[in-house]
């Protein structure tokens, strides 16, 4: 219930009637934007951008895609990575076979291709619900991995079945440097998160939440359930598709279909659970958690000279245990994820030293 | 024709193995409405524990009950630490919790017991014998005999014993069962223990076939279409679903595979399951409790 109440309210950034034009929130928002778009590329070194910031932002974007479907519309998907791979392979082929397309347009068209696939694999949601649906998206997961591996046309008949980043450029600017790729990722993500926020606050978003909370009541209230569900699959896959293209080109550089395997789908699902369902900002917290935890674990092993005791294999298994435990713990203690935890902390701090 | 029949039989026998894993799911789903994603990792964990004990010199008759004890201890822990705090939450939350659980179990199993591929020899050779003109592996025959015996035992357990009857009461109507004094946590512990036992049997049979290794836990993914086709709440359904998936998958691989450059068995079962969902959402034997809007 608390999830419903908090998520139906408009996001804090939207100006309510009667609120001052320059509120504290707005100033904070503008400052944050300035930091993200100007300061980070100036001070961030290549390692930070390449292996921390870019993957976090892209995975967060994929999390936004799944969260629109799972957190807002209440539909399960275990195939987010499949839709990412569709976006990646579509963008690659578009840029390869239609060189006149500018990069942003290619990304958008790739997103729409992924959306079409999402709608097709979302069709069973019209007749079934709950985790039964995961079978259909799981099917998508295996089907597209198979498709992109077995049909070499998709990877332009390359021997290694990989797709490599085309020249990343936009209106004459070369974006292949780490800072350039960071800007590409962050501008795209910024625009898409803005779009997601507006979708969520619009009638469509309210319809999704109504369907999530009680579909019978939503149907009685006259919400077109079928088309809204399919739209949720389409929009979610659109976001995942663009995230996939960015993952392949701006982060990995060279990717094959196995870069988008089932584990990636699980990671995105974990991002949604850790960050908090029905929260857009939370996805980036969740993504940061997913990206940073392995790195922190590596560093701990290095700093404390544990390399003799802990090999790479046990680190991987340790990581699985940590992720699993965090998931269970969050589901029990904080079902709305890190974003609600941080929101509570912020409210506490605002009233400090008194308690709310 | 003989070739077709051979393909069909080997598919059916593989399907029986799917069914073994699926039965573990059905047990837990019936008693608690949870789709237990961790069933596959339980198969891995059980098989790894058994093999490790076996390699340390314990004979079969000692390692087997010891592994069962470990699985029961695991079931008690899971009930106390995961299921009880999550009681009354929606099925999606529970599903995700079991997903987290599967990560924990897989990680623990491999951290404690190693990531090597273990060979497991149950003393039955994988040699083909001729039955009615068909070539069937002796091991497959043995595995099917075990599967049939297991189902028979479970059926008797559920219909004749007090425990089985209370379990069915819980499955039928949880609230009513609680109100007449059936203790839900106890039922859950029992059900998770029994499905731990089923996981052990399935793990041994699969493990003897392909080695005890991480890929055992992926069997869970194949159980999903099996359950959808058979119905989540029916043991006979799990068996029929398993046979159907095994047979069609094998046939599709042989007859459709060459047309589309390669093996289709990674995804064929899911598409089949989705087809079934569209026609019969409750599965072949399931209760049609799924509402449609």
PDB file of C-alpha atoms in Angstrom, chain A residues 172-348:
ATOM      1  CA  UNK A 172      30.726  16.167 -36.717  1.00  0.00           C
ATOM      2  CA  UNK A 173      31.842  15.518 -33.131  1.00  0.00           C
ATOM      3  CA  UNK A 174      33.775  12.347 -32.537  1.00  0.00           C
ATOM      4  CA  UNK A 175      32.440  10.546 -29.479  1.00  0.00           C
ATOM      5  CA  UNK A 176      34.865   7.612 -29.275  1.00  0.00           C
ATOM      6  CA  UNK A 177      36.918   8.998 -26.390  1.00  0.00           C
ATOM      7  CA  UNK A 178      35.811   7.956 -22.882  1.00  0.00           C
ATOM      8  CA  UNK A 179      34.491  11.446 -22.171  1.00  0.00           C
ATOM      9  CA  UNK A 180      32.650  11.461 -25.507  1.00  0.00           C
ATOM     10  CA  UNK A 181      31.062   8.067 -24.843  1.00  0.00           C
ATOM     11  CA  UNK A 182      30.166   9.218 -21.370  1.00  0.00           C
ATOM     12  CA  UNK A 183      28.390  12.240 -22.788  1.00  0.00           C
ATOM     13  CA  UNK A 184      26.580  10.091 -25.365  1.00  0.00           C
ATOM     14  CA  UNK A 185      25.421   7.724 -22.624  1.00  0.00           C
ATOM     15  CA  UNK A 186      24.476  10.390 -20.150  1.00  0.00           C
ATOM     16  CA  UNK A 187      22.613  12.635 -22.607  1.00  0.00           C
ATOM     17  CA  UNK A 188      20.657   9.677 -24.003  1.00  0.00           C
ATOM     18  CA  UNK A 189      19.866   8.410 -20.523  1.00  0.00           C
ATOM     19  CA  UNK A 190      18.884  11.886 -19.323  1.00  0.00           C
ATOM     20  CA  UNK A 191      16.420  12.312 -22.169  1.00  0.00           C
ATOM     21  CA  UNK A 192      14.992   8.835 -21.700  1.00  0.00           C
ATOM     22  CA  UNK A 193      14.589   9.203 -17.944  1.00  0.00           C
ATOM     23  CA  UNK A 194      12.779  12.480 -18.557  1.00  0.00           C
ATOM     24  CA  UNK A 195      10.525  10.636 -21.013  1.00  0.00           C
ATOM     25  CA  UNK A 196       9.996   7.819 -18.506  1.00  0.00           C
ATOM     26  CA  UNK A 197       9.107  10.281 -15.764  1.00  0.00           C
ATOM     27  CA  UNK A 198       6.535  11.934 -17.976  1.00  0.00           C
ATOM     28  CA  UNK A 199       5.066   8.595 -19.042  1.00  0.00           C
ATOM     29  CA  UNK A 200       4.807   7.518 -15.421  1.00  0.00           C
ATOM     30  CA  UNK A 201       3.116  10.762 -14.402  1.00  0.00           C
ATOM     31  CA  UNK A 202       0.777  10.707 -17.366  1.00  0.00           C
ATOM     32  CA  UNK A 203      -2.464   8.860 -17.791  1.00  0.00           C
ATOM     33  CA  UNK A 204      -0.572   5.855 -19.155  1.00  0.00           C
ATOM     34  CA  UNK A 205       1.479   5.548 -15.983  1.00  0.00           C
ATOM     35  CA  UNK A 206      -1.586   5.847 -13.783  1.00  0.00           C
ATOM     36  CA  UNK A 207      -3.308   3.162 -15.844  1.00  0.00           C
ATOM     37  CA  UNK A 208      -0.304   0.866 -15.411  1.00  0.00           C
ATOM     38  CA  UNK A 209      -0.309   1.328 -11.666  1.00  0.00           C
ATOM     39  CA  UNK A 210      -4.046   0.685 -11.524  1.00  0.00           C
ATOM     40  CA  UNK A 211      -3.552  -2.555 -13.461  1.00  0.00           C
ATOM     41  CA  UNK A 212      -0.669  -3.512 -11.180  1.00  0.00           C
ATOM     42  CA  UNK A 213      -2.633  -2.917  -8.007  1.00  0.00           C
ATOM     43  CA  UNK A 214      -5.838  -4.627  -9.070  1.00  0.00           C
ATOM     44  CA  UNK A 215      -6.558  -5.459 -12.652  1.00  0.00           C
ATOM     45  CA  UNK A 216     -10.193  -6.321 -12.143  1.00  0.00           C
ATOM     46  CA  UNK A 217     -10.863  -2.906 -10.632  1.00  0.00           C
ATOM     47  CA  UNK A 218      -8.881  -1.266 -13.419  1.00  0.00           C
ATOM     48  CA  UNK A 219     -10.967  -3.049 -16.028  1.00  0.00           C
ATOM     49  CA  UNK A 220     -14.166  -1.996 -14.299  1.00  0.00           C
ATOM     50  CA  UNK A 221     -12.922   1.599 -14.250  1.00  0.00           C
ATOM     51  CA  UNK A 222     -12.681   1.436 -18.024  1.00  0.00           C
ATOM     52  CA  UNK A 223      -8.937   1.154 -18.480  1.00  0.00           C
ATOM     53  CA  UNK A 224      -8.101  -0.675 -21.711  1.00  0.00           C
ATOM     54  CA  UNK A 225      -6.115  -3.436 -20.041  1.00  0.00           C
ATOM     55  CA  UNK A 226      -4.928  -5.288 -23.125  1.00  0.00           C
ATOM     56  CA  UNK A 227      -3.525  -2.310 -24.982  1.00  0.00           C
ATOM     57  CA  UNK A 228      -1.959  -0.862 -21.822  1.00  0.00           C
ATOM     58  CA  UNK A 229      -0.190  -4.136 -21.063  1.00  0.00           C
ATOM     59  CA  UNK A 230       1.162  -4.391 -24.587  1.00  0.00           C
ATOM     60  CA  UNK A 231       2.209  -0.756 -24.422  1.00  0.00           C
ATOM     61  CA  UNK A 232       4.097  -1.518 -21.206  1.00  0.00           C
ATOM     62  CA  UNK A 233       5.994  -4.304 -22.960  1.00  0.00           C
ATOM     63  CA  UNK A 234       6.694  -2.038 -25.919  1.00  0.00           C
ATOM     64  CA  UNK A 235       7.906   0.935 -23.881  1.00  0.00           C
ATOM     65  CA  UNK A 236       9.973  -1.266 -21.589  1.00  0.00           C
ATOM     66  CA  UNK A 237      11.647  -2.985 -24.547  1.00  0.00           C
ATOM     67  CA  UNK A 238      12.254   0.383 -26.217  1.00  0.00           C
ATOM     68  CA  UNK A 239      14.264   1.503 -23.198  1.00  0.00           C
ATOM     69  CA  UNK A 240      16.044  -1.845 -22.903  1.00  0.00           C
ATOM     70  CA  UNK A 241      16.847  -1.801 -26.628  1.00  0.00           C
ATOM     71  CA  UNK A 242      18.544   1.575 -26.469  1.00  0.00           C
ATOM     72  CA  UNK A 243      20.346   0.539 -23.298  1.00  0.00           C
ATOM     73  CA  UNK A 244      21.542  -2.563 -25.157  1.00  0.00           C
ATOM     74  CA  UNK A 245      22.925  -0.523 -28.045  1.00  0.00           C
ATOM     75  CA  UNK A 246      24.744   1.735 -25.584  1.00  0.00           C
ATOM     76  CA  UNK A 247      26.041  -1.274 -23.667  1.00  0.00           C
ATOM     77  CA  UNK A 248      27.460  -2.820 -26.823  1.00  0.00           C
ATOM     78  CA  UNK A 249      28.925   0.325 -28.372  1.00  0.00           C
ATOM     79  CA  UNK A 250      29.641   2.812 -25.600  1.00  0.00           C
ATOM     80  CA  UNK A 251      30.741   0.330 -22.946  1.00  0.00           C
ATOM     81  CA  UNK A 252      31.902  -2.980 -24.406  1.00  0.00           C
ATOM     82  CA  UNK A 253      32.992  -1.738 -27.828  1.00  0.00           C
ATOM     83  CA  UNK A 254      32.713  -5.239 -29.244  1.00  0.00           C
ATOM     84  CA  UNK A 255      29.912  -7.554 -28.242  1.00  0.00           C
ATOM     85  CA  UNK A 256      28.330 -10.845 -29.220  1.00  0.00           C
ATOM     86  CA  UNK A 257      24.965 -12.332 -28.398  1.00  0.00           C
ATOM     87  CA  UNK A 258      26.328 -13.955 -25.249  1.00  0.00           C
ATOM     88  CA  UNK A 259      27.025 -10.540 -23.749  1.00  0.00           C
ATOM     89  CA  UNK A 260      23.254 -10.452 -23.303  1.00  0.00           C
ATOM     90  CA  UNK A 261      22.675 -13.783 -21.608  1.00  0.00           C
ATOM     91  CA  UNK A 262      20.296 -14.832 -18.881  1.00  0.00           C
ATOM     92  CA  UNK A 263      22.662 -13.598 -16.186  1.00  0.00           C
ATOM     93  CA  UNK A 264      22.349 -10.101 -17.598  1.00  0.00           C
ATOM     94  CA  UNK A 265      18.566 -10.368 -17.394  1.00  0.00           C
ATOM     95  CA  UNK A 266      18.848 -11.428 -13.764  1.00  0.00           C
ATOM     96  CA  UNK A 267      21.193  -8.513 -13.085  1.00  0.00           C
ATOM     97  CA  UNK A 268      18.635  -6.082 -14.444  1.00  0.00           C
ATOM     98  CA  UNK A 269      15.928  -7.688 -12.340  1.00  0.00           C
ATOM     99  CA  UNK A 270      18.211  -7.360  -9.303  1.00  0.00           C
ATOM    100  CA  UNK A 271      18.762  -3.688 -10.125  1.00  0.00           C
ATOM    101  CA  UNK A 272      15.015  -3.174  -9.979  1.00  0.00           C
ATOM    102  CA  UNK A 273      14.653  -5.047  -6.685  1.00  0.00           C
ATOM    103  CA  UNK A 274      17.681  -3.413  -5.061  1.00  0.00           C
ATOM    104  CA  UNK A 275      16.928   0.077  -6.327  1.00  0.00           C
ATOM    105  CA  UNK A 276      13.258  -0.137  -5.580  1.00  0.00           C
ATOM    106  CA  UNK A 277      10.324  -1.014  -7.790  1.00  0.00           C
ATOM    107  CA  UNK A 278       8.257   1.893  -9.080  1.00  0.00           C
ATOM    108  CA  UNK A 279      11.156   4.296  -8.703  1.00  0.00           C
ATOM    109  CA  UNK A 280      13.133   5.766 -11.588  1.00  0.00           C
ATOM    110  CA  UNK A 281      16.044   7.173  -9.598  1.00  0.00           C
ATOM    111  CA  UNK A 282      16.422   3.926  -7.658  1.00  0.00           C
ATOM    112  CA  UNK A 283      17.485   2.048 -10.783  1.00  0.00           C
ATOM    113  CA  UNK A 284      20.730   3.984 -10.849  1.00  0.00           C
ATOM    114  CA  UNK A 285      21.355   3.161  -7.185  1.00  0.00           C
ATOM    115  CA  UNK A 286      20.721  -0.483  -7.958  1.00  0.00           C
ATOM    116  CA  UNK A 287      22.980  -0.341 -11.011  1.00  0.00           C
ATOM    117  CA  UNK A 288      25.736   1.322  -8.986  1.00  0.00           C
ATOM    118  CA  UNK A 289      25.389  -1.464  -6.440  1.00  0.00           C
ATOM    119  CA  UNK A 290      25.603  -4.170  -9.110  1.00  0.00           C
ATOM    120  CA  UNK A 291      28.593  -2.555 -10.840  1.00  0.00           C
ATOM    121  CA  UNK A 292      30.489  -1.520  -7.713  1.00  0.00           C
ATOM    122  CA  UNK A 293      30.128  -4.610  -5.512  1.00  0.00           C
ATOM    123  CA  UNK A 294      32.431  -6.849  -7.587  1.00  0.00           C
ATOM    124  CA  UNK A 295      35.002  -4.054  -7.838  1.00  0.00           C
ATOM    125  CA  UNK A 296      34.905  -3.349  -4.110  1.00  0.00           C
ATOM    126  CA  UNK A 297      35.223  -7.069  -3.382  1.00  0.00           C
ATOM    127  CA  UNK A 298      38.279  -7.225  -5.657  1.00  0.00           C
ATOM    128  CA  UNK A 299      39.807  -4.244  -3.887  1.00  0.00           C
ATOM    129  CA  UNK A 300      39.218  -5.733  -0.444  1.00  0.00           C
ATOM    130  CA  UNK A 301      41.009  -8.885  -1.513  1.00  0.00           C
ATOM    131  CA  UNK A 302      43.901  -6.823  -2.896  1.00  0.00           C
ATOM    132  CA  UNK A 303      44.238  -4.492   0.088  1.00  0.00           C
ATOM    133  CA  UNK A 304      44.155  -7.179   2.717  1.00  0.00           C
ATOM    134  CA  UNK A 305      46.475  -9.437   0.730  1.00  0.00           C
ATOM    135  CA  UNK A 306      43.955 -12.210   0.594  1.00  0.00           C
ATOM    136  CA  UNK A 307      44.917 -13.275  -2.931  1.00  0.00           C
ATOM    137  CA  UNK A 308      46.493 -16.443  -1.566  1.00  0.00           C
ATOM    138  CA  UNK A 309      43.260 -17.568   0.027  1.00  0.00           C
ATOM    139  CA  UNK A 310      40.636 -16.303  -2.372  1.00  0.00           C
ATOM    140  CA  UNK A 311      40.832 -17.176  -6.055  1.00  0.00           C
ATOM    141  CA  UNK A 312      38.715 -15.722  -8.830  1.00  0.00           C
ATOM    142  CA  UNK A 313      36.274 -18.621  -8.777  1.00  0.00           C
ATOM    143  CA  UNK A 314      35.443 -18.272  -5.105  1.00  0.00           C
ATOM    144  CA  UNK A 315      35.092 -14.509  -5.581  1.00  0.00           C
ATOM    145  CA  UNK A 316      32.437 -15.124  -8.222  1.00  0.00           C
ATOM    146  CA  UNK A 317      30.621 -17.481  -5.880  1.00  0.00           C
ATOM    147  CA  UNK A 318      30.972 -15.085  -2.976  1.00  0.00           C
ATOM    148  CA  UNK A 319      29.422 -12.435  -5.178  1.00  0.00           C
ATOM    149  CA  UNK A 320      26.480 -14.716  -5.982  1.00  0.00           C
ATOM    150  CA  UNK A 321      25.915 -15.293  -2.279  1.00  0.00           C
ATOM    151  CA  UNK A 322      26.096 -11.574  -1.500  1.00  0.00           C
ATOM    152  CA  UNK A 323      23.647 -10.655  -4.239  1.00  0.00           C
ATOM    153  CA  UNK A 324      21.272 -13.431  -3.220  1.00  0.00           C
ATOM    154  CA  UNK A 325      21.373 -12.437   0.443  1.00  0.00           C
ATOM    155  CA  UNK A 326      20.888  -8.746  -0.369  1.00  0.00           C
ATOM    156  CA  UNK A 327      17.862  -9.603  -2.506  1.00  0.00           C
ATOM    157  CA  UNK A 328      16.254 -11.700   0.215  1.00  0.00           C
ATOM    158  CA  UNK A 329      17.095  -9.163   2.914  1.00  0.00           C
ATOM    159  CA  UNK A 330      15.687  -6.268   0.911  1.00  0.00           C
ATOM    160  CA  UNK A 331      12.514  -8.171   0.035  1.00  0.00           C
ATOM    161  CA  UNK A 332      11.965  -8.873   3.729  1.00  0.00           C
ATOM    162  CA  UNK A 333      13.066  -5.600   5.284  1.00  0.00           C
ATOM    163  CA  UNK A 334      12.764  -2.947   2.611  1.00  0.00           C
ATOM    164  CA  UNK A 335      10.530  -4.105  -0.263  1.00  0.00           C
ATOM    165  CA  UNK A 336      10.737  -0.664  -1.840  1.00  0.00           C
ATOM    166  CA  UNK A 337      14.483  -0.868  -2.166  1.00  0.00           C
ATOM    167  CA  UNK A 338      17.367   1.500  -1.640  1.00  0.00           C
ATOM    168  CA  UNK A 339      15.482   4.496  -3.013  1.00  0.00           C
ATOM    169  CA  UNK A 340      12.925   4.356  -0.221  1.00  0.00           C
ATOM    170  CA  UNK A 341      15.677   3.726   2.313  1.00  0.00           C
ATOM    171  CA  UNK A 342      17.498   6.839   1.143  1.00  0.00           C
ATOM    172  CA  UNK A 343      14.291   8.841   1.023  1.00  0.00           C
ATOM    173  CA  UNK A 344      13.647   7.946   4.663  1.00  0.00           C
ATOM    174  CA  UNK A 345      17.196   8.861   5.596  1.00  0.00           C
ATOM    175  CA  UNK A 346      16.824  12.224   3.865  1.00  0.00           C
ATOM    176  CA  UNK A 347      13.608  12.977   5.746  1.00  0.00           C
ATOM    177  CA  UNK A 348      15.317  12.033   8.991  1.00  0.00           C
TER     178      UNK A 348
END
